[in-house]
CSV table of N, CA and C in Angstrom, one decimal:
chain,number,residue,atom,x,y,z
I,58,MET,N,19.6,-12.9,-4.2
I,58,MET,CA,19.1,-13.1,-2.9
I,58,MET,C,17.6,-13.3,-3.0
I,59,SER,N,17.1,-14.4,-2.3
I,59,SER,CA,15.7,-14.7,-2.4
I,59,SER,C,14.9,-13.8,-1.4
I,60,GLU,N,13.6,-13.8,-1.5
I,60,GLU,CA,12.8,-13.0,-0.6
I,60,GLU,C,12.9,-13.5,0.8
I,61,ASP,N,13.1,-14.8,1.0
I,61,ASP,CA,13.2,-15.4,2.4
I,61,ASP,C,14.5,-14.9,3.0
I,62,GLU,N,15.6,-14.9,2.2
I,62,GLU,CA,16.9,-14.4,2.6
I,62,GLU,C,16.8,-12.9,3.0
I,63,LEU,N,16.1,-12.2,2.2
I,63,LEU,CA,15.9,-10.8,2.4
I,63,LEU,C,15.3,-10.5,3.8
I,64,VAL,N,14.2,-11.3,4.0
I,64,VAL,CA,13.5,-11.1,5.3
I,64,VAL,C,14.4,-11.5,6.4
I,65,GLU,N,15.1,-12.7,6.3
I,65,GLU,CA,15.9,-13.2,7.3
I,65,GLU,C,17.1,-12.3,7.7
I,66,ASN,N,17.6,-11.6,6.6
I,66,ASN,CA,18.8,-10.7,6.8
I,66,ASN,C,18.5,-9.2,6.8
I,67,PHE,N,17.2,-8.9,7.0
I,67,PHE,CA,16.8,-7.5,6.9
I,67,PHE,C,17.6,-6.6,7.8
I,68,LYS,N,17.7,-6.9,9.0
I,68,LYS,CA,18.5,-6.0,10.0
I,68,LYS,C,19.9,-5.8,9.5
I,69,LEU,N,20.6,-6.8,9.1
I,69,LEU,CA,21.9,-6.7,8.6
I,69,LEU,C,22.0,-5.8,7.4
I,70,ILE,N,21.1,-6.1,6.4
I,70,ILE,CA,21.0,-5.3,5.2
I,70,ILE,C,20.7,-3.8,5.5
I,71,GLN,N,19.8,-3.6,6.4
I,71,GLN,CA,19.5,-2.2,6.8
I,71,GLN,C,20.7,-1.5,7.5
I,72,ASP,N,21.4,-2.2,8.3
I,72,ASP,CA,22.6,-1.7,9.0
I,72,ASP,C,23.6,-1.3,7.9
I,73,GLN,N,23.8,-2.2,6.9
I,73,GLN,CA,24.8,-1.9,5.9
I,73,GLN,C,24.4,-0.7,5.1
I,74,ALA,N,23.1,-0.6,4.8
I,74,ALA,CA,22.6,0.6,4.1
I,74,ALA,C,22.8,1.8,4.8
I,75,HIS,N,22.5,1.8,6.1
I,75,HIS,CA,22.8,3.0,7.0
I,75,HIS,C,24.3,3.4,7.0
I,76,ARG,N,25.1,2.4,7.1
I,76,ARG,CA,26.6,2.7,7.1
I,76,ARG,C,27.0,3.3,5.8
I,77,PHE,N,26.5,2.7,4.7
I,77,PHE,CA,26.9,3.2,3.3
I,77,PHE,C,26.4,4.7,3.2
I,78,ALA,N,25.1,4.9,3.5
I,78,ALA,CA,24.6,6.3,3.4
I,78,ALA,C,25.3,7.2,4.3
I,79,SER,N,25.7,6.8,5.5
I,79,SER,CA,26.4,7.6,6.4
I,79,SER,C,27.8,8.0,5.9
I,80,ALA,N,28.5,7.0,5.3
I,80,ALA,CA,29.8,7.3,4.7
I,80,ALA,C,29.7,8.2,3.5
I,81,LEU,N,28.6,8.0,2.7
I,81,LEU,CA,28.5,8.8,1.5
I,81,LEU,C,28.1,10.3,1.9
I,82,LEU,N,27.2,10.5,2.8
I,82,LEU,CA,26.7,11.8,3.2
I,82,LEU,C,27.7,12.6,4.1
I,83,LEU,N,28.4,11.8,4.9
I,83,LEU,CA,29.3,12.4,5.9
I,83,LEU,C,30.7,11.7,5.8
I,84,PRO,N,31.5,12.0,4.8
I,84,PRO,CA,32.8,11.3,4.7
I,84,PRO,C,33.6,11.5,5.9
I,85,ALA,N,34.3,10.5,6.3
I,85,ALA,CA,35.0,10.5,7.6
I,85,ALA,C,36.0,11.6,7.7
I,86,SER,N,36.9,11.7,6.6
I,86,SER,CA,37.9,12.7,6.7
I,86,SER,C,37.4,14.1,6.8
I,87,GLN,N,36.5,14.5,6.0
I,87,GLN,CA,35.9,15.9,6.0
I,87,GLN,C,35.0,16.1,7.2
I,88,PHE,N,34.1,15.2,7.5
I,88,PHE,CA,33.2,15.5,8.5
I,88,PHE,C,33.9,15.6,9.9
I,89,SER,N,34.8,14.6,10.2
I,89,SER,CA,35.5,14.6,11.4
I,89,SER,C,36.4,15.8,11.6
I,90,ALA,N,36.9,16.4,10.5
I,90,ALA,CA,37.7,17.6,10.6
I,90,ALA,C,36.9,18.8,10.9
I,91,GLU,N,35.6,18.8,10.6
I,91,GLU,CA,34.8,19.9,10.9
I,91,GLU,C,34.1,19.9,12.2
I,92,VAL,N,34.2,18.8,12.9
I,92,VAL,CA,33.6,18.6,14.2
I,92,VAL,C,34.5,19.2,15.2
I,93,THR,N,34.2,20.4,15.8
I,93,THR,CA,35.1,21.0,16.8
I,93,THR,C,34.8,20.6,18.2
I,94,SER,N,33.5,20.2,18.4
I,94,SER,CA,33.1,19.6,19.7
I,94,SER,C,31.9,18.7,19.5
I,95,ALA,N,31.7,17.8,20.3
I,95,ALA,CA,30.5,16.9,20.2
I,95,ALA,C,29.4,17.4,21.0
I,96,SER,N,29.0,18.7,20.8
I,96,SER,CA,27.9,19.3,21.5
I,96,SER,C,26.7,19.4,20.6
I,97,PHE,N,25.6,19.6,21.2
I,97,PHE,CA,24.4,19.7,20.4
I,97,PHE,C,24.3,20.9,19.5
I,98,TRP,N,24.7,22.0,20.0
I,98,TRP,CA,24.7,23.2,19.1
I,98,TRP,C,25.7,23.0,17.9
I,99,GLU,N,26.7,22.3,18.1
I,99,GLU,CA,27.7,22.0,17.0
I,99,GLU,C,27.0,21.2,15.9
I,100,LEU,N,26.2,20.2,16.3
I,100,LEU,CA,25.4,19.4,15.4
I,100,LEU,C,24.4,20.2,14.6
I,101,GLU,N,23.8,21.1,15.3
I,101,GLU,CA,22.8,22.0,14.6
I,101,GLU,C,23.5,22.9,13.6
I,102,ARG,N,24.7,23.3,13.9
I,102,ARG,CA,25.5,24.1,13.0
I,102,ARG,C,26.0,23.3,11.8
I,103,LEU,N,26.4,22.0,12.1
I,103,LEU,CA,26.8,21.1,11.0
I,103,LEU,C,25.7,20.7,10.1
I,104,LYS,N,24.5,20.7,10.6
I,104,LYS,CA,23.3,20.4,9.8
I,104,LYS,C,23.2,21.3,8.7
I,105,VAL,N,23.4,22.6,8.9
I,105,VAL,CA,23.3,23.6,7.9
I,105,VAL,C,24.4,23.4,6.8
I,106,ARG,N,25.6,23.0,7.2
I,106,ARG,CA,26.7,22.8,6.3
I,106,ARG,C,26.5,21.5,5.5
I,107,TRP,N,26.1,20.4,6.1
I,107,TRP,CA,26.1,19.1,5.5
I,107,TRP,C,24.7,18.7,5.0
I,108,ARG,N,23.6,19.4,5.5
I,108,ARG,CA,22.2,19.0,5.2
I,108,ARG,C,21.9,17.6,5.5
I,109,VAL,N,22.4,17.1,6.6
I,109,VAL,CA,22.2,15.8,7.1
I,109,VAL,C,21.6,15.9,8.5
I,110,SER,N,20.6,15.0,8.8
I,110,SER,CA,19.9,15.1,10.1
I,110,SER,C,20.8,15.0,11.3
I,111,ILE,N,20.4,15.7,12.3
I,111,ILE,CA,21.2,15.6,13.6
I,111,ILE,C,21.3,14.2,14.1
I,112,LYS,N,20.3,13.5,14.0
I,112,LYS,CA,20.3,12.1,14.4
I,112,LYS,C,21.3,11.2,13.6
I,113,ALA,N,21.3,11.4,12.3
I,113,ALA,CA,22.3,10.7,11.5
I,113,ALA,C,23.7,11.2,11.9
I,114,GLN,N,23.9,12.4,12.2
I,114,GLN,CA,25.2,12.9,12.6
I,114,GLN,C,25.7,12.2,13.9
I,115,ILE,N,24.8,12.1,14.8
I,115,ILE,CA,25.1,11.4,16.1
I,115,ILE,C,25.6,10.0,15.8
I,116,MET,N,24.8,9.3,15.0
I,116,MET,CA,25.2,7.9,14.6
I,116,MET,C,26.6,7.9,14.0
I,117,ARG,N,26.8,8.9,13.1
I,117,ARG,CA,28.1,8.9,12.4
I,117,ARG,C,29.3,9.2,13.4
I,118,LEU,N,29.0,10.1,14.3
I,118,LEU,CA,30.0,10.5,15.3
I,118,LEU,C,30.4,9.2,16.1
I,119,GLN,N,29.4,8.4,16.5
I,119,GLN,CA,29.7,7.2,17.2
I,119,GLN,C,30.4,6.2,16.4
I,120,ARG,N,30.1,6.0,15.1
I,120,ARG,CA,30.8,5.1,14.3
I,120,ARG,C,32.2,5.5,14.0
I,121,LEU,N,32.5,6.8,14.0
I,121,LEU,CA,33.8,7.3,13.8
I,121,LEU,C,34.6,7.4,15.1
I,122,CYS,N,34.0,6.9,16.2
I,122,CYS,CA,34.6,6.9,17.5
I,122,CYS,C,35.0,8.3,18.0
I,123,ILE,N,34.2,9.3,17.6
I,123,ILE,CA,34.4,10.7,18.0
I,123,ILE,C,33.6,10.8,19.4
I,124,VAL,N,32.5,10.1,19.5
I,124,VAL,CA,31.8,10.1,20.8
I,124,VAL,C,31.6,8.6,21.1
I,125,ASP,N,31.7,8.3,22.4
I,125,ASP,CA,31.4,6.9,22.8
I,125,ASP,C,29.9,6.7,23.1
I,126,ALA,N,29.6,5.6,23.5
I,126,ALA,CA,28.1,5.2,23.7
I,126,ALA,C,27.5,6.2,24.7
I,127,GLU,N,28.2,6.5,25.7
I,127,GLU,CA,27.7,7.5,26.7
I,127,GLU,C,27.4,8.9,26.1
I,128,GLY,N,28.4,9.3,25.4
I,128,GLY,CA,28.2,10.6,24.7
I,128,GLY,C,27.1,10.6,23.7
I,129,ALA,N,26.9,9.5,23.0
I,129,ALA,CA,25.8,9.4,22.0
I,129,ALA,C,24.5,9.4,22.7
I,130,THR,N,24.4,8.7,23.9
I,130,THR,CA,23.2,8.7,24.7
I,130,THR,C,22.8,10.1,25.1
I,131,ARG,N,23.9,10.8,25.6
I,131,ARG,CA,23.6,12.2,26.0
I,131,ARG,C,23.1,13.1,24.9
I,132,LEU,N,23.6,12.9,23.7
I,132,LEU,CA,23.2,13.7,22.5
I,132,LEU,C,21.8,13.3,22.1
I,133,TYR,N,21.5,12.0,22.2
I,133,TYR,CA,20.1,11.5,21.9
I,133,TYR,C,19.1,12.0,22.9
I,134,ARG,N,19.5,12.1,24.1
I,134,ARG,CA,18.6,12.7,25.1
I,134,ARG,C,18.3,14.2,24.9
I,135,SER,N,19.3,14.9,24.5
I,135,SER,CA,19.1,16.3,24.1
I,135,SER,C,18.3,16.4,22.9
I,136,TYR,N,18.4,15.5,22.0
I,136,TYR,CA,17.6,15.5,20.8
I,136,TYR,C,16.1,15.3,21.1
I,137,SER,N,15.9,14.4,22.0
I,137,SER,CA,14.5,14.1,22.4
I,137,SER,C,13.9,15.3,23.2
I,138,ALA,N,14.8,15.8,24.1
I,138,ALA,CA,14.3,17.0,25.0
I,138,ALA,C,14.0,18.2,24.1
I,139,LYS,N,14.6,18.4,23.0
I,139,LYS,CA,14.3,19.5,22.2
I,139,LYS,C,13.1,19.3,21.3
I,140,GLY,N,12.6,18.0,21.4
I,140,GLY,CA,11.4,17.7,20.6
I,140,GLY,C,11.7,17.5,19.1
I,141,TYR,N,12.9,17.1,18.8
I,141,TYR,CA,13.2,16.9,17.4
I,141,TYR,C,12.8,15.5,16.8
I,142,SER,N,12.2,14.7,17.5
I,142,SER,CA,11.8,13.4,17.0
I,142,SER,C,10.9,13.5,15.8
I,143,GLY,N,10.1,14.5,15.8
I,143,GLY,CA,9.1,14.7,14.6
I,143,GLY,C,9.7,15.5,13.5
I,144,SER,N,10.4,16.6,13.9
I,144,SER,CA,11.0,17.5,12.9
I,144,SER,C,12.2,18.2,13.5
I,145,GLU,N,13.2,18.4,12.7
I,145,GLU,CA,14.4,19.1,13.1
I,145,GLU,C,14.4,20.5,12.5
I,146,PRO,N,15.3,21.3,13.0
I,146,PRO,CA,15.5,22.6,12.4
I,146,PRO,C,15.8,22.5,10.9
I,147,TYR,N,15.2,23.4,10.2
I,147,TYR,CA,15.4,23.6,8.7
I,147,TYR,C,14.6,22.5,7.9
I,148,ASP,N,14.1,21.5,8.5
I,148,ASP,CA,13.3,20.5,7.8
I,148,ASP,C,12.1,21.2,7.0
I,149,ASP,N,11.5,22.2,7.6
I,149,ASP,CA,10.4,22.8,7.0
I,149,ASP,C,10.8,24.0,6.0
I,150,VAL,N,12.1,24.3,6.0
I,150,VAL,CA,12.6,25.4,5.2
I,150,VAL,C,13.2,24.8,3.9
I,151,TRP,N,13.9,23.8,4.0
I,151,TRP,CA,14.6,23.2,2.8
I,151,TRP,C,13.6,22.3,2.0
I,152,PRO,N,13.6,22.5,0.7
I,152,PRO,CA,12.7,21.6,-0.1
I,152,PRO,C,13.2,20.2,-0.1
I,153,LEU,N,12.3,19.3,-0.1
I,153,LEU,CA,12.6,17.9,-0.2
I,153,LEU,C,13.1,17.6,-1.6
I,154,GLN,N,14.3,17.0,-1.7
I,154,GLN,CA,14.9,16.7,-3.0
I,154,GLN,C,14.4,15.4,-3.4
I,155,GLN,N,14.1,15.3,-4.7
I,155,GLN,CA,13.6,14.1,-5.3
I,155,GLN,C,14.8,13.5,-6.1
I,156,PRO,N,15.2,12.3,-5.8
I,156,PRO,CA,16.3,11.7,-6.6
I,156,PRO,C,15.7,11.2,-7.9
I,157,THR,N,16.5,11.4,-9.0
I,157,THR,CA,16.0,11.1,-10.3
I,157,THR,C,17.0,10.3,-11.1
I,158,LEU,N,18.3,10.2,-10.7
I,158,LEU,CA,19.3,9.6,-11.6
I,158,LEU,C,19.0,8.1,-11.7
I,159,LEU,N,18.8,7.4,-10.7
I,159,LEU,CA,18.6,5.9,-10.8
I,159,LEU,C,17.3,5.7,-11.5
I,160,ALA,N,16.2,6.4,-11.3
I,160,ALA,CA,15.0,6.2,-12.1
I,160,ALA,C,15.2,6.5,-13.5
I,161,ASP,N,16.0,7.5,-13.9
I,161,ASP,CA,16.3,7.8,-15.3
I,161,ASP,C,17.1,6.7,-15.9
I,162,VAL,N,18.0,6.1,-15.2
I,162,VAL,CA,18.8,5.0,-15.7
I,162,VAL,C,17.9,3.8,-16.0
I,163,PHE,N,17.0,3.5,-15.0
I,163,PHE,CA,16.1,2.4,-15.1
I,163,PHE,C,15.2,2.6,-16.4
I,164,ARG,N,14.6,3.8,-16.5
I,164,ARG,CA,13.8,4.0,-17.6
I,164,ARG,C,14.5,3.9,-18.9
I,165,THR,N,15.7,4.4,-19.0
I,165,THR,CA,16.5,4.3,-20.2
I,165,THR,C,16.8,2.9,-20.6
I,166,VAL,N,17.2,2.1,-19.6
I,166,VAL,CA,17.6,0.7,-19.9
I,166,VAL,C,16.4,-0.1,-20.3
I,167,VAL,N,15.3,0.1,-19.6
I,167,VAL,CA,14.1,-0.7,-19.9
I,167,VAL,C,13.3,-0.1,-21.1
I,168,ASP,N,13.0,1.1,-21.0
I,168,ASP,CA,12.1,1.7,-22.1
I,168,ASP,C,12.9,1.9,-23.4
I,169,ASP,N,14.1,2.5,-23.3
I,169,ASP,CA,14.8,2.9,-24.5
I,169,ASP,C,15.8,1.9,-24.9
I,170,GLY,N,16.3,1.1,-24.0
I,170,GLY,CA,17.4,0.1,-24.3
I,170,GLY,C,16.9,-1.3,-24.7
I,171,GLY,N,15.6,-1.5,-24.6
I,171,GLY,CA,15.0,-2.7,-25.0
I,171,GLY,C,15.2,-3.9,-24.0
I,172,CYS,N,15.6,-3.6,-22.8
I,172,CYS,CA,15.7,-4.6,-21.8
I,172,CYS,C,14.4,-4.9,-21.2
I,173,PRO,N,13.9,-6.2,-21.3
I,173,PRO,CA,12.6,-6.5,-20.7
I,173,PRO,C,12.6,-6.3,-19.2
I,174,ARG,N,11.5,-5.9,-18.6
I,174,ARG,CA,11.5,-5.6,-17.2
I,174,ARG,C,11.7,-6.9,-16.4
I,175,LYS,N,11.3,-8.0,-16.9
I,175,LYS,CA,11.5,-9.3,-16.2
I,175,LYS,C,13.0,-9.7,-16.2
I,176,SER,N,13.8,-9.3,-17.2
I,176,SER,CA,15.2,-9.6,-17.2
I,176,SER,C,16.0,-8.6,-16.3
I,177,PHE,N,15.4,-7.4,-16.1
I,177,PHE,CA,16.2,-6.4,-15.4
I,177,PHE,C,16.7,-6.9,-14.0
I,178,GLY,N,15.8,-7.5,-13.3
I,178,GLY,CA,16.2,-8.0,-11.9
I,178,GLY,C,17.3,-9.0,-12.0
I,179,THR,N,17.3,-9.9,-13.0
I,179,THR,CA,18.4,-10.8,-13.1
I,179,THR,C,19.7,-10.1,-13.5
I,180,ILE,N,19.6,-9.2,-14.4
I,180,ILE,CA,20.8,-8.4,-14.8
I,180,ILE,C,21.4,-7.6,-13.6
I,181,CYS,N,20.6,-7.0,-12.8
I,181,CYS,CA,21.0,-6.2,-11.7
I,181,CYS,C,21.2,-7.0,-10.4
I,182,ARG,N,20.9,-8.3,-10.4
I,182,ARG,CA,21.0,-9.2,-9.3
I,182,ARG,C,20.2,-8.8,-8.1
I,183,CYS,N,19.0,-8.3,-8.3
I,183,CYS,CA,18.2,-8.0,-7.2
I,183,CYS,C,17.0,-8.9,-7.2
I,184,SER,N,16.3,-9.0,-6.1
I,184,SER,CA,15.2,-9.9,-5.9
I,184,SER,C,14.0,-9.4,-6.6
I,185,LEU,N,13.1,-10.2,-7.0
I,185,LEU,CA,11.8,-9.8,-7.6
I,185,LEU,C,11.1,-8.9,-6.7
I,186,MET,N,11.1,-9.1,-5.4
I,186,MET,CA,10.4,-8.3,-4.5
I,186,MET,C,11.0,-6.8,-4.5
I,187,MET,N,12.3,-6.7,-4.5
I,187,MET,CA,12.9,-5.4,-4.6
I,187,MET,C,12.6,-4.7,-5.9
I,188,LEU,N,12.6,-5.5,-7.0
I,188,LEU,CA,12.3,-4.9,-8.3
I,188,LEU,C,10.8,-4.4,-8.3
I,189,ARG,N,9.9,-5.2,-7.8
I,189,ARG,CA,8.5,-4.8,-7.8
I,189,ARG,C,8.3,-3.5,-7.0
I,190,ALA,N,9.0,-3.4,-5.8
I,190,ALA,CA,9.0,-2.2,-5.0
I,190,ALA,C,9.5,-1.0,-5.8
I,191,TRP,N,10.6,-1.2,-6.5
I,191,TRP,CA,11.2,-0.1,-7.3
I,191,TRP,C,10.2,0.3,-8.4
I,192,LEU,N,9.6,-0.7,-9.1
I,192,LEU,CA,8.7,-0.4,-10.2
I,192,LEU,C,7.5,0.4,-9.6
I,193,HIS,N,7.0,0.0,-8.4
I,193,HIS,CA,5.9,0.7,-7.8
I,193,HIS,C,6.3,2.2,-7.5
I,194,PHE,N,7.5,2.4,-7.0
I,194,PHE,CA,8.0,3.7,-6.8
I,194,PHE,C,8.1,4.5,-8.1
I,195,LEU,N,8.6,3.9,-9.1
I,195,LEU,CA,8.7,4.6,-10.4
I,195,LEU,C,7.3,5.0,-10.9
I,196,ARG,N,6.4,4.1,-10.8
I,196,ARG,CA,5.0,4.4,-11.3
I,196,ARG,C,4.4,5.6,-10.6
I,197,ALA,N,4.7,5.6,-9.3
I,197,ALA,CA,4.2,6.7,-8.5
I,197,ALA,C,4.8,8.1,-8.9
I,198,GLY,N,6.0,8.0,-9.4
I,198,GLY,CA,6.7,9.2,-9.9
I,198,GLY,C,6.9,10.2,-8.8
I,199,SER,N,6.9,11.5,-9.2
I,199,SER,CA,7.1,12.6,-8.3
I,199,SER,C,5.9,12.9,-7.5
I,200,ARG,N,4.8,12.2,-7.7
I,200,ARG,CA,3.6,12.5,-7.0
I,200,ARG,C,3.7,12.2,-5.5
I,201,LYS,N,4.6,11.2,-5.2
I,201,LYS,CA,4.7,10.8,-3.8
I,201,LYS,C,6.0,11.4,-3.2
I,202,SER,N,5.9,11.7,-2.0
I,202,SER,CA,7.1,12.2,-1.3
I,202,SER,C,7.8,11.0,-0.8
I,203,LEU,N,9.1,11.1,-0.7
I,203,LEU,CA,10.0,10.1,-0.2
I,203,LEU,C,9.7,9.8,1.3
I,204,LEU,N,9.2,10.8,2.0
I,204,LEU,CA,8.9,10.7,3.4
I,204,LEU,C,7.7,9.8,3.6
I,205,ALA,N,6.8,9.7,2.6
I,205,ALA,CA,5.6,8.9,2.7
I,205,ALA,C,5.9,7.4,2.5
I,206,SER,N,7.0,7.1,1.8
I,206,SER,CA,7.3,5.7,1.5
I,206,SER,C,8.1,5.0,2.6
């Protein structure tokens, strides 16, 4: 995918990424079985269990057709009314996890495996812009918080 295509299809790509993350973090069969009601206090309870933001849970509930658009709007209003737009419960208690597996794989392939960095993008079928962004992230290492990027 070229950089122009990436820019042109950014919203679609972003939506696909959100859907993938949502399905990965809140699997349909398990998550829907644990939702006893589509109430705000229930989402606060489920956040402790799944460690996924309340806002992401609302989106997942809507995608799973557990709540309709009106129900989601009601939950989003409660979310805003509680002042959770900046920070949710437990966000300041749980340490921010730093993903390392993909970075470790990249380092192993490039540094130890003898794969030139220029060839890595072709092999992985990612654009040069995405590869540069990833390299920048790797160079920053654990010094940067994921929230800052």
